[in-house]
Short mmCIF file of C-alpha atoms in Angstrom, two decimals:
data_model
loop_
_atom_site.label_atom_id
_atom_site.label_comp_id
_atom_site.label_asym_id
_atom_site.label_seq_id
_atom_site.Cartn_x
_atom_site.Cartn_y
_atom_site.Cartn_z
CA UNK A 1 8.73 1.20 -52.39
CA UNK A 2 11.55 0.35 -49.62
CA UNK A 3 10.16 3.81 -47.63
CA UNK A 4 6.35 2.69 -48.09
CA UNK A 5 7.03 -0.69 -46.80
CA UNK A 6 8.78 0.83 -43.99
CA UNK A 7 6.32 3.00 -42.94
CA UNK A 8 3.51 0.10 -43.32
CA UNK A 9 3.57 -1.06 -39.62
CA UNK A 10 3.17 2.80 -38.29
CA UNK A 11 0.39 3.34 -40.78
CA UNK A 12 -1.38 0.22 -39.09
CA UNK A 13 -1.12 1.39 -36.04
CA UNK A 14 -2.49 4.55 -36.71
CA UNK A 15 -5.26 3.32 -38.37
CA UNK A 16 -6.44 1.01 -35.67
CA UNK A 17 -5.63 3.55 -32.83
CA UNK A 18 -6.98 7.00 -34.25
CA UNK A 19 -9.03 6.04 -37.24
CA UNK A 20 -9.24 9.49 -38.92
CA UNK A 21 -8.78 11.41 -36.05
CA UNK A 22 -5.06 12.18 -36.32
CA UNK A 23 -3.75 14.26 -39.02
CA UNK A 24 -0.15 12.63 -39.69
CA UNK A 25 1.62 13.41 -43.19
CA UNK A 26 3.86 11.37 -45.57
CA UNK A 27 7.25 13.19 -44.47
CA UNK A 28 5.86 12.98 -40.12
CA UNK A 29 5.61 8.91 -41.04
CA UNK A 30 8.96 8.45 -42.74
CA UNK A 31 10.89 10.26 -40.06
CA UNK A 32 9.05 8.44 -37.21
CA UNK A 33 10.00 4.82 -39.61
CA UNK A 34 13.30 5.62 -37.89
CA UNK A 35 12.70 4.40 -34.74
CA UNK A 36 11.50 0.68 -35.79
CA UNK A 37 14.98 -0.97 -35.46
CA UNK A 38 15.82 0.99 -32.15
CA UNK A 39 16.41 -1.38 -29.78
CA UNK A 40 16.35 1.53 -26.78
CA UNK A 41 13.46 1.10 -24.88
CA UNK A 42 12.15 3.26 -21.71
CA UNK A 43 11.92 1.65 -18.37
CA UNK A 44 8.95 3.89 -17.46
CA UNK A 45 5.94 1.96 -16.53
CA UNK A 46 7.90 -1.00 -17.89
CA UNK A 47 5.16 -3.67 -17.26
CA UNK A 48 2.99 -1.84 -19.46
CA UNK A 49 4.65 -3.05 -22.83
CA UNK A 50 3.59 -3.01 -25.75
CA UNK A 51 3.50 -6.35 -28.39
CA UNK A 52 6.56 -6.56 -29.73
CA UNK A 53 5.40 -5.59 -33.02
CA UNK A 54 5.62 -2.07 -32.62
CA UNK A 55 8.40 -0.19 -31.08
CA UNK A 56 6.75 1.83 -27.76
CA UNK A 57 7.85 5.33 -28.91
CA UNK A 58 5.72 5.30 -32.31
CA UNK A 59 2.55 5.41 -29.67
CA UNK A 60 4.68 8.13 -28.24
CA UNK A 61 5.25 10.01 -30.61
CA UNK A 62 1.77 9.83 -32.09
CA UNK A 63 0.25 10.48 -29.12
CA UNK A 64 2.74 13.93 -28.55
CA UNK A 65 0.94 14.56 -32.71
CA UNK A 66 -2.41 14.09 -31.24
CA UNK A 67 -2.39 15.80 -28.16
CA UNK A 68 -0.74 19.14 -30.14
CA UNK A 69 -3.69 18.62 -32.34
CA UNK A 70 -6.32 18.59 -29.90
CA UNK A 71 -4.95 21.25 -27.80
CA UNK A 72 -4.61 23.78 -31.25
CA UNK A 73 -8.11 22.89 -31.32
CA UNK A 74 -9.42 23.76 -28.00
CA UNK A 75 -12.96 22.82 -28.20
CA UNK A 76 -14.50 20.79 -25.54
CA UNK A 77 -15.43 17.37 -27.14
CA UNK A 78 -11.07 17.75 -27.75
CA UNK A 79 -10.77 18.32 -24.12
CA UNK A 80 -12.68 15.20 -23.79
CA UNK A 81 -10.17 13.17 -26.09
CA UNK A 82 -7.84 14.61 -24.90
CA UNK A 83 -8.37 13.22 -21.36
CA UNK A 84 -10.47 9.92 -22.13
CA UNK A 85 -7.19 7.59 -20.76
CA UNK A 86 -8.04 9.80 -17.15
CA UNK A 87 -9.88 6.91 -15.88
CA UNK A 88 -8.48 7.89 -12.16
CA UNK A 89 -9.58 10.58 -9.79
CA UNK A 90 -7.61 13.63 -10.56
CA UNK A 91 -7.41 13.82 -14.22
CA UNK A 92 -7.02 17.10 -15.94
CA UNK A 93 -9.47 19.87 -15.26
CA UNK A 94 -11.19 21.56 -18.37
CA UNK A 95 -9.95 25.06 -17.06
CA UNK A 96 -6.01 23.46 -17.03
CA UNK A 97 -6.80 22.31 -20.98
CA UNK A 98 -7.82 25.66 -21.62
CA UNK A 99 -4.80 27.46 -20.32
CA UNK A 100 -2.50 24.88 -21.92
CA UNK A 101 -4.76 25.52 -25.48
CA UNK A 102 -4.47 29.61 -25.18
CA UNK A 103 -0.69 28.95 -24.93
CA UNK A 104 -0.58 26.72 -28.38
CA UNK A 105 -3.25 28.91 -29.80
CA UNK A 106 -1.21 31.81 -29.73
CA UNK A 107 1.77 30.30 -31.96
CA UNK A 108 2.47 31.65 -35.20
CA UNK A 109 2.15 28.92 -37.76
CA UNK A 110 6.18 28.07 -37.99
CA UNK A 111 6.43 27.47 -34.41
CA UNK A 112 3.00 25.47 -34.59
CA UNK A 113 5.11 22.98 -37.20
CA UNK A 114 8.45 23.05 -34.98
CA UNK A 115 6.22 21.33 -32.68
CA UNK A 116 4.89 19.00 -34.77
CA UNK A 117 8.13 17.79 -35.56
CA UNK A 118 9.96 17.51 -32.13
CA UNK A 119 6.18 15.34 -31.48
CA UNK A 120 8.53 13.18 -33.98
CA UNK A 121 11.91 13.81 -33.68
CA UNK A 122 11.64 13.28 -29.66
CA UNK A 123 11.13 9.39 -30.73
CA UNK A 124 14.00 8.72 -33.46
CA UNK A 125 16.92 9.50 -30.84
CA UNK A 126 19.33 6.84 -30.82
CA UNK A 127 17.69 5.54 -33.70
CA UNK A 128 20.71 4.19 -35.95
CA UNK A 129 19.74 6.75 -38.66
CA UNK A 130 19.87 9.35 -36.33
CA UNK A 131 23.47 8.26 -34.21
CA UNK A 132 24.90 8.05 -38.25
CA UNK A 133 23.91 11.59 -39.27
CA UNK A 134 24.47 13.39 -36.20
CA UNK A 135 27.84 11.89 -35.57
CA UNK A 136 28.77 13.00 -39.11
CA UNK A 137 27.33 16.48 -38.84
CA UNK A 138 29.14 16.80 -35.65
CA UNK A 139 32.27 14.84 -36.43
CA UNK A 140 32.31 13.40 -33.10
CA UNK A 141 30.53 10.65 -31.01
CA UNK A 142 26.54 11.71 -29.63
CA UNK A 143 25.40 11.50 -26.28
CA UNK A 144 23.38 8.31 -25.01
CA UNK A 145 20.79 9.95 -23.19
CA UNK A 146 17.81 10.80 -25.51
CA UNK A 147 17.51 14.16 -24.46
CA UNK A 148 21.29 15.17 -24.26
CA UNK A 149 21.24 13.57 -27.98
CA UNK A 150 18.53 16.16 -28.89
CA UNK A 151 20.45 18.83 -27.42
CA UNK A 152 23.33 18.51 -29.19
CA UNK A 153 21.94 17.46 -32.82
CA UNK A 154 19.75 20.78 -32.54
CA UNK A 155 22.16 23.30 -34.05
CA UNK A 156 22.45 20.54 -37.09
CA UNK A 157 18.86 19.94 -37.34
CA UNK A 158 18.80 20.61 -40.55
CA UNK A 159 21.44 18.27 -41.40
CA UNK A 160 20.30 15.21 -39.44
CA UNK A 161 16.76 14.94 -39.59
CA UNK A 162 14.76 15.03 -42.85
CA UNK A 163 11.89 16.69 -41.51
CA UNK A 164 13.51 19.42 -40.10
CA UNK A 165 15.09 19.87 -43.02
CA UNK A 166 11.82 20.35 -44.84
CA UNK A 167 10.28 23.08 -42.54
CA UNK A 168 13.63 24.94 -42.39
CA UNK A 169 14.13 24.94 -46.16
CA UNK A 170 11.32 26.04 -46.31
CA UNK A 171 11.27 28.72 -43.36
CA UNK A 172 15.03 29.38 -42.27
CA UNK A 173 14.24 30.72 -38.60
CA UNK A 174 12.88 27.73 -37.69
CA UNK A 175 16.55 26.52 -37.22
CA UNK A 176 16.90 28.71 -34.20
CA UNK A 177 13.65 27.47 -32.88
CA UNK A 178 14.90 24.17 -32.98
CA UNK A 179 17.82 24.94 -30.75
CA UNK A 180 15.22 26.74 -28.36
CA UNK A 181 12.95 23.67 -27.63
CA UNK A 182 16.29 21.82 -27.58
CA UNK A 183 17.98 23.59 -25.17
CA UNK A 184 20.62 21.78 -23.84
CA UNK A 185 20.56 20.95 -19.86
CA UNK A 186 17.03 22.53 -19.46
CA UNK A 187 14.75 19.53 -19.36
CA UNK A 188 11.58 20.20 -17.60
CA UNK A 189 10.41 16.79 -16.39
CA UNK A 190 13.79 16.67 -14.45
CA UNK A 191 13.04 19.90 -12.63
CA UNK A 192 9.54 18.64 -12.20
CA UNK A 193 10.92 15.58 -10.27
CA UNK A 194 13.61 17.58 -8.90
CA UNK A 195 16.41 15.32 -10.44
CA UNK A 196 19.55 17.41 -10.16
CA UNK A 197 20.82 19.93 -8.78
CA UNK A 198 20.12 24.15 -9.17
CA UNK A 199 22.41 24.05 -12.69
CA UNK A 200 18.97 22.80 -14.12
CA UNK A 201 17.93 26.08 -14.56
CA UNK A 202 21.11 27.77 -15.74
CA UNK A 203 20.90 27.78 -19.41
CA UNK A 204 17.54 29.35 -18.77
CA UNK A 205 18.43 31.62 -16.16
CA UNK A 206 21.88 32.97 -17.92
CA UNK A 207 19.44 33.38 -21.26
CA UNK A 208 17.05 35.25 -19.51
CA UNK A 209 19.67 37.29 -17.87
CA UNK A 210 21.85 38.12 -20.60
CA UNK A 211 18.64 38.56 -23.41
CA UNK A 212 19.83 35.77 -25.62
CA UNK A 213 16.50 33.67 -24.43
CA UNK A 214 13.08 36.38 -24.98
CA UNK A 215 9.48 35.38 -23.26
CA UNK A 216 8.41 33.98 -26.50
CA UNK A 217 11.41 31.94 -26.63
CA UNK A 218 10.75 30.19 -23.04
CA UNK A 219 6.75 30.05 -24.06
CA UNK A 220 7.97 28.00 -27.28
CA UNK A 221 10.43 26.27 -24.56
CA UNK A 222 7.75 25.05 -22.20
CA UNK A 223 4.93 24.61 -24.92
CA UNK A 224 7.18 21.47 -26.31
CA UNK A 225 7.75 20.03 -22.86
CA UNK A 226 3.82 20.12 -22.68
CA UNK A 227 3.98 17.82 -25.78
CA UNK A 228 6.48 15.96 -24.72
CA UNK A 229 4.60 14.83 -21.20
CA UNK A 230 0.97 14.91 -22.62
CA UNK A 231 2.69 11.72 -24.81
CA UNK A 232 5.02 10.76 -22.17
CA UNK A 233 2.82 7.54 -21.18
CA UNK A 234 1.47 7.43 -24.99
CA UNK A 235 2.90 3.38 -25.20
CA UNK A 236 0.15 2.37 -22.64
CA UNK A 237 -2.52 4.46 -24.10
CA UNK A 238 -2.11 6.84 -27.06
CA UNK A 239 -5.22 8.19 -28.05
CA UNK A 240 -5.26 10.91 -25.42
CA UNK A 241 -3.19 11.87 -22.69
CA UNK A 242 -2.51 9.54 -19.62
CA UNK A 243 -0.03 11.56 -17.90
CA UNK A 244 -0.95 15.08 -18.03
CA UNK A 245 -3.21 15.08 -15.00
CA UNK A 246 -4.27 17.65 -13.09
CA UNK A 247 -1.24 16.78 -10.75
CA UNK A 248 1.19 17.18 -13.30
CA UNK A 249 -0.04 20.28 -14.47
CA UNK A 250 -0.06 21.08 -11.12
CA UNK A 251 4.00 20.90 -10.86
CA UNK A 252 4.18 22.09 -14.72
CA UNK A 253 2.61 25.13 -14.13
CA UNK A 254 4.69 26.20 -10.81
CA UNK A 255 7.24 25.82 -12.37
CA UNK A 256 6.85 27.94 -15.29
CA UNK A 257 5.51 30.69 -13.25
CA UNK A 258 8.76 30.34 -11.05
CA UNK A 259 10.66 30.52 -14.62
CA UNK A 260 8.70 33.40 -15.32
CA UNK A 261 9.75 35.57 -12.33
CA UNK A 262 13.28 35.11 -13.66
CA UNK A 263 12.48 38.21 -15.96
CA UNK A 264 12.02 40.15 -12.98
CA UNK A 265 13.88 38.68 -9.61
CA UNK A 266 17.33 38.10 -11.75
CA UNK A 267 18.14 36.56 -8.11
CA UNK A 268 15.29 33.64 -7.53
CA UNK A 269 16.46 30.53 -6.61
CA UNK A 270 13.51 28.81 -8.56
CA UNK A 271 14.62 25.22 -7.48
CA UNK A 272 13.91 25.98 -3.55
CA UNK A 273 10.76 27.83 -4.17
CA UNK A 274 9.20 24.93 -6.14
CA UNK A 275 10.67 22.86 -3.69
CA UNK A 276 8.95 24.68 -0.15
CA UNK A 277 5.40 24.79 -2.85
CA UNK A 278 5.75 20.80 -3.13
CA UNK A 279 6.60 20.39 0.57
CA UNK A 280 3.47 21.97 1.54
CA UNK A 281 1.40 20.26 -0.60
CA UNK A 282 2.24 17.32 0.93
CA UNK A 283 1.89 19.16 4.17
CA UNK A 284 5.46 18.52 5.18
CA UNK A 285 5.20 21.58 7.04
CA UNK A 286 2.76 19.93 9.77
CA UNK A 287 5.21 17.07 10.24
CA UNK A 288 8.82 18.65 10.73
CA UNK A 289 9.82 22.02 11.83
CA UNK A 290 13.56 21.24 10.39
CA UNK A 291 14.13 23.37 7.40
CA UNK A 292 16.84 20.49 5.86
CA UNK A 293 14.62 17.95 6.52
CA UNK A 294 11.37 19.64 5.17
CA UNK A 295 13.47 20.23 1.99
CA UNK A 296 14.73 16.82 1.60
CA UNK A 297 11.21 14.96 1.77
CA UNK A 298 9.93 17.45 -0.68
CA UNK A 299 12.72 16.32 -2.73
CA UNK A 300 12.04 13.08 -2.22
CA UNK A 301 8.13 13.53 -2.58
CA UNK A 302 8.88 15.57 -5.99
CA UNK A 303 10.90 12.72 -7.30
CA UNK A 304 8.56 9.79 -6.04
CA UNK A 305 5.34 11.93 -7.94
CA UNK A 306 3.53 12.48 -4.21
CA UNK A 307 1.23 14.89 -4.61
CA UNK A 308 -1.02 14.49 -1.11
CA UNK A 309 -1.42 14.75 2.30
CA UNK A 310 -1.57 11.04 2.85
CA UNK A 311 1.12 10.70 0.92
CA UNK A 312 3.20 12.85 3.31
CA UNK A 313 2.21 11.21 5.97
CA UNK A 314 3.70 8.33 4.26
CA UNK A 315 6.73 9.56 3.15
CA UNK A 316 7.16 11.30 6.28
CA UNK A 317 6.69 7.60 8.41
CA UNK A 318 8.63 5.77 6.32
CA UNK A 319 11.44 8.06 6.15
CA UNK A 320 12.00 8.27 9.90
CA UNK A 321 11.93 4.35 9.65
CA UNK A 322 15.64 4.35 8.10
CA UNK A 323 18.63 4.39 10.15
CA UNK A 324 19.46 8.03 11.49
CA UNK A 325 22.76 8.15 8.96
CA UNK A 326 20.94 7.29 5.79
CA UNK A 327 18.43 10.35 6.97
CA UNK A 328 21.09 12.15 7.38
CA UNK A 329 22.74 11.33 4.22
CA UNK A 330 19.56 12.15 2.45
CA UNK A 331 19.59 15.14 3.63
CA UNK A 332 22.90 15.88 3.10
CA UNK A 333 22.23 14.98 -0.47
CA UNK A 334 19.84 17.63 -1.00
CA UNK A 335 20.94 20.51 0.22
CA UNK A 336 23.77 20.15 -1.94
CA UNK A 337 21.16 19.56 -4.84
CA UNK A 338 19.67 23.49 -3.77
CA UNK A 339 23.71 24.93 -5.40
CA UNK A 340 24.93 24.96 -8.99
CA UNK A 341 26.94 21.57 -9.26
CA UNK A 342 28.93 20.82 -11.89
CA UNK A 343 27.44 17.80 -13.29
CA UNK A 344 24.41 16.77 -15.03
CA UNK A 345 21.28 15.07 -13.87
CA UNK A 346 20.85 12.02 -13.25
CA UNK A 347 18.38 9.77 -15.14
CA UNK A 348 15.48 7.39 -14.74
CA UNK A 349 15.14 7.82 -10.65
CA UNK A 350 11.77 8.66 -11.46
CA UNK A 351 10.95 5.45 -12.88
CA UNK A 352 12.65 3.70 -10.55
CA UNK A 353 10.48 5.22 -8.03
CA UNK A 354 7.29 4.84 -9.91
CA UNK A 355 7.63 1.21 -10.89
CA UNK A 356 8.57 0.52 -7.27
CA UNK A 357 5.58 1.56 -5.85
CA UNK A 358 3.24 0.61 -8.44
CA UNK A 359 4.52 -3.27 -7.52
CA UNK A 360 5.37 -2.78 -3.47
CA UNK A 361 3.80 1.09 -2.21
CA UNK A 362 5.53 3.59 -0.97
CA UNK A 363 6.45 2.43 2.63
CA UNK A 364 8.55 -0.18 1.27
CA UNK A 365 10.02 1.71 -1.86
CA UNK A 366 11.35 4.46 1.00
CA UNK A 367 13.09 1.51 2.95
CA UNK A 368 14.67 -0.30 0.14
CA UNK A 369 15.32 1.56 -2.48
CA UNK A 370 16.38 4.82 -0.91
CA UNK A 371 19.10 3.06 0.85
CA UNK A 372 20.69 2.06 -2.57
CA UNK A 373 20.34 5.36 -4.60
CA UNK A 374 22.05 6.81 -1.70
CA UNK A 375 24.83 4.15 -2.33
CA UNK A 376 24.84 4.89 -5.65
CA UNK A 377 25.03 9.07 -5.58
CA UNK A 378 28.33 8.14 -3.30
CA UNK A 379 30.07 6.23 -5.36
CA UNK A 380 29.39 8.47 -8.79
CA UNK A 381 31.26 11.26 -6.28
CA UNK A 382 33.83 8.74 -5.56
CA UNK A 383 34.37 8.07 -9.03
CA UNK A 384 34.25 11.24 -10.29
CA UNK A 385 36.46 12.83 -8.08
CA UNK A 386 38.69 9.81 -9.11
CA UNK A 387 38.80 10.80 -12.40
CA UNK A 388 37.06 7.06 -13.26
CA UNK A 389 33.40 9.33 -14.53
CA UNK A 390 33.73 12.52 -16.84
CA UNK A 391 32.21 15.03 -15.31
CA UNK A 392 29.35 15.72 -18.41
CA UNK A 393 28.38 11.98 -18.23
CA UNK A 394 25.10 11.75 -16.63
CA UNK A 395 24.57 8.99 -13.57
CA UNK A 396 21.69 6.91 -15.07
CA UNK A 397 19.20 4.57 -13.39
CA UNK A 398 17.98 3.29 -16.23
CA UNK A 399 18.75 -0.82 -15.68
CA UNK A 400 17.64 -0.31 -11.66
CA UNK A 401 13.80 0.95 -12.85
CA UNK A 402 13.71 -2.74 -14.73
CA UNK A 403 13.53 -6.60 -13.99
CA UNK A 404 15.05 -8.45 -12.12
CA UNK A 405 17.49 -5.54 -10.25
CA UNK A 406 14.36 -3.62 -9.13
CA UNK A 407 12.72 -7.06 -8.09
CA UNK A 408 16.02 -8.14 -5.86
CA UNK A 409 16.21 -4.31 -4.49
CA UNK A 410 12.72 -4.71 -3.34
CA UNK A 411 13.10 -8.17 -1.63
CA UNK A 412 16.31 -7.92 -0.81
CA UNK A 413 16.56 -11.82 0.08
CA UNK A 414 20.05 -11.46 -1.70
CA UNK A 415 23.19 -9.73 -1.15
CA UNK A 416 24.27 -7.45 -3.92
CA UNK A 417 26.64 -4.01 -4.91
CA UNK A 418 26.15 -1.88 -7.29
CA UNK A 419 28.64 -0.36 -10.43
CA UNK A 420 28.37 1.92 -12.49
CA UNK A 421 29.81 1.75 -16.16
CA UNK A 422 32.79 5.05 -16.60
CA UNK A 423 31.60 4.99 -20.09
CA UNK A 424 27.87 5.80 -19.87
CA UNK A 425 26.99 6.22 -16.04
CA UNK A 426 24.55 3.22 -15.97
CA UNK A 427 24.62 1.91 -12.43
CA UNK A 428 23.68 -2.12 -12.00
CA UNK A 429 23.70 -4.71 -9.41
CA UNK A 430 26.73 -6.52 -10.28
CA UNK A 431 26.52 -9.35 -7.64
CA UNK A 432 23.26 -10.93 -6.39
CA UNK A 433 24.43 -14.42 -4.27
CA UNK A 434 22.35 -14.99 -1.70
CA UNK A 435 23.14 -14.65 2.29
#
């Protein structure tokens, strides 16, 4: 009775939101019940919250569910689910859903239900459940990033989270497929956006290289990351995808074409090839002739989600608006990003970006808050090389994508420096007095 009453507000929402249209089971609803009492919260899109009777990542995670389900189905009127939140220009083409549905369609049926669950079990990180079993399975404290968390629970699966524990029971190789979708430091939004630096791709590329990770293995790989973004906006509107847009299947698809060729050029640097594609979709190429420079608004154009000409233009303008050492700085910055470094991405730039210029446009996002993630990248190296920030502890921008330090970065009518914490990597404004 205690479960059932748990699971009542999820079976609400699902009710209201999909009607029939979702096919959820008993075991998907008590696992996702796990995430109710999470007080962790995304900062993407953070004005577009949700009442706080629900907790954003059941939409999430339902919406991940539903757009497996519609893609395993293929048909047309699911293509049209699928993108009905595409109220923009640019949603996804039919021919992009197609290619994206021939990949799920070809998965035998334990890999189809792997998926399924990490639709689930990518919402219930950090969850107190989860933090309890997985730092008893693993006998020593989890990671605080979501993903990391994932990542490191994966090879205890089986042990942590009930429903894995059903499908493995039930199917034992579906524990290794768990620690494939989980791979650990292989997270494709963050090569999408171009968030760290070339180690990205090394668990891939050493698996490929040494024939621990197979093509069916990065398929499975990819196919969950396609889950994962079709429901990566699912709080604002989860009955379809919002985010998978042509665009984004745009950058999703170079990429795993790049990760493809790994197979076959063993010595592909797939992080500056994506890079020079992105640059000349923004036409970068028409606006500088230096090759650092070119590679460091592409960077910059990757992690802000530019996608056009204008936008180039834009980026391009405001860029050569800053002061000649932050340029160079920037630049500096990412040509270091193109080498293997040591330490892991950082999180939530992204967001920060996107919730900047959703409130203030581009123009004045490059001028104010490029500045102060360039602050911030110098003082993690400062600290690290201090000893003061472990070296696996990812830099996080989590609090800087939120109200009010996004607000005061944007206006800057007040002074203010930033710290970041030694034991997670969260950087802040710690003093905001005015002039």
């Amino acid at each position: 009775m205690v479960a059932e009453n748990r699971q009542d507000p999820i079976r609400a929402y699902i009710h209201q939101h999909f009607a029939d249209q979702l096919v959820v089971t008993r075991e998907q609803i008590e696992q996702l019940s796990w995430v109710l009492a999470n007080p962790v919260v995304t900062p993407e899109l953070s004005a577009q919250r949700l009442p706080a009777s629900i907790h954003q990542e059941v939409p999430r995670a339902l919406s991940r569910l539903y757009c497996l389900q519609l893609l395993r189905n293929g048909s047309n009127a699911a293509y049209k689910a699928f993108v009905a939140p595409q109220t923009d220009p640019g949603g996804l083409s039919e021919s992009s859903f197609q290619q994206l549905a021939r990949e799920i369609a070809r998965l035998d049926a334990v890999s189809y239900e792997v998926l399924q669950a990490t639709a689930i079990l990518d919402a219930v990180t950090l969850s107190a459940q989860a933090r309890k079993r997985a730092a008893k399975a693993l006998g020593k404290p989890v990671p605080e990033d979501s993903t990391n968390f994932l990542s490191v629970s994966a090879p205890c699966a089986g042990e942590i989270y009930p429903l894995a524990r059903s499908i493995i029971s039930k199917h034992p190789q579906a524990a290794r497929l768990f620690e494939i979708v989980y791979l650990p430091h292989s997270h494709l939004r963050h090569m999408m956006y171009n968030e760290g630096s070339l180690s990205m791709y090394t668990v891939l590329d050493t698996g490929i290289q040494n024939k621990s990770i197979s093509r069916d293995d990065l398929n499975l790989w990819y196919d969950h990351w396609v889950v994962n973004i079709a429901g990566f906006r699912g709080h604002a509107e989860p009955a379809g995808s919002v985010y998978l847009t042509q665009n984004t299947w745009r950058s999703m698809n170079q990429l795993k074409l790049l990760l493809d060729r790994l197979f076959s050029e063993p010595k592909l640097n797939p992080m500056q090839v994506y890079l020079q594609k992105r640059g000349r979709w923004l036409h970068l190429n028409t606006l500088t002739r230096n090759p650092d420079e070119f590679i460091a608004l592409a960077s910059l154009g990757a992690t802000a989600r530019l996608f056009t000409p204008a936008e180039g233009r834009e980026l391009y303008t405001s860029f050569k608006s800053l002061p000649e050492n932050q340029q160079k700085q920037w630049i500096h910055h990412s040509r270091r990003q193109l080498t293997a470094l040591a330490t892991p991405s950082p999180t939530y730039g992204p967001a920060v970006y996107a919730n900047a210029i959703a409130v203030a446009g581009l123009a004045q996002t490059v001028r104010r808050v490029l500045p102060v993630m360039l602050g911030v990248y110098q003082q993690a190296e400062q600290m690290r090389a201090a000893g003061q920030l472990a070296a696996d502890v990812p830099l996080s921008f989590r609090e800087l994508a939120r109200e009010p330090m996004l607000g005061d970065i944007l206006a800057s009518h007040r002074q203010f420096t930033t710290a970041i914490d030694p034991d997670d990597g969260v950087a802040k404004l710690v003093t905001m007095d005015k002039p």
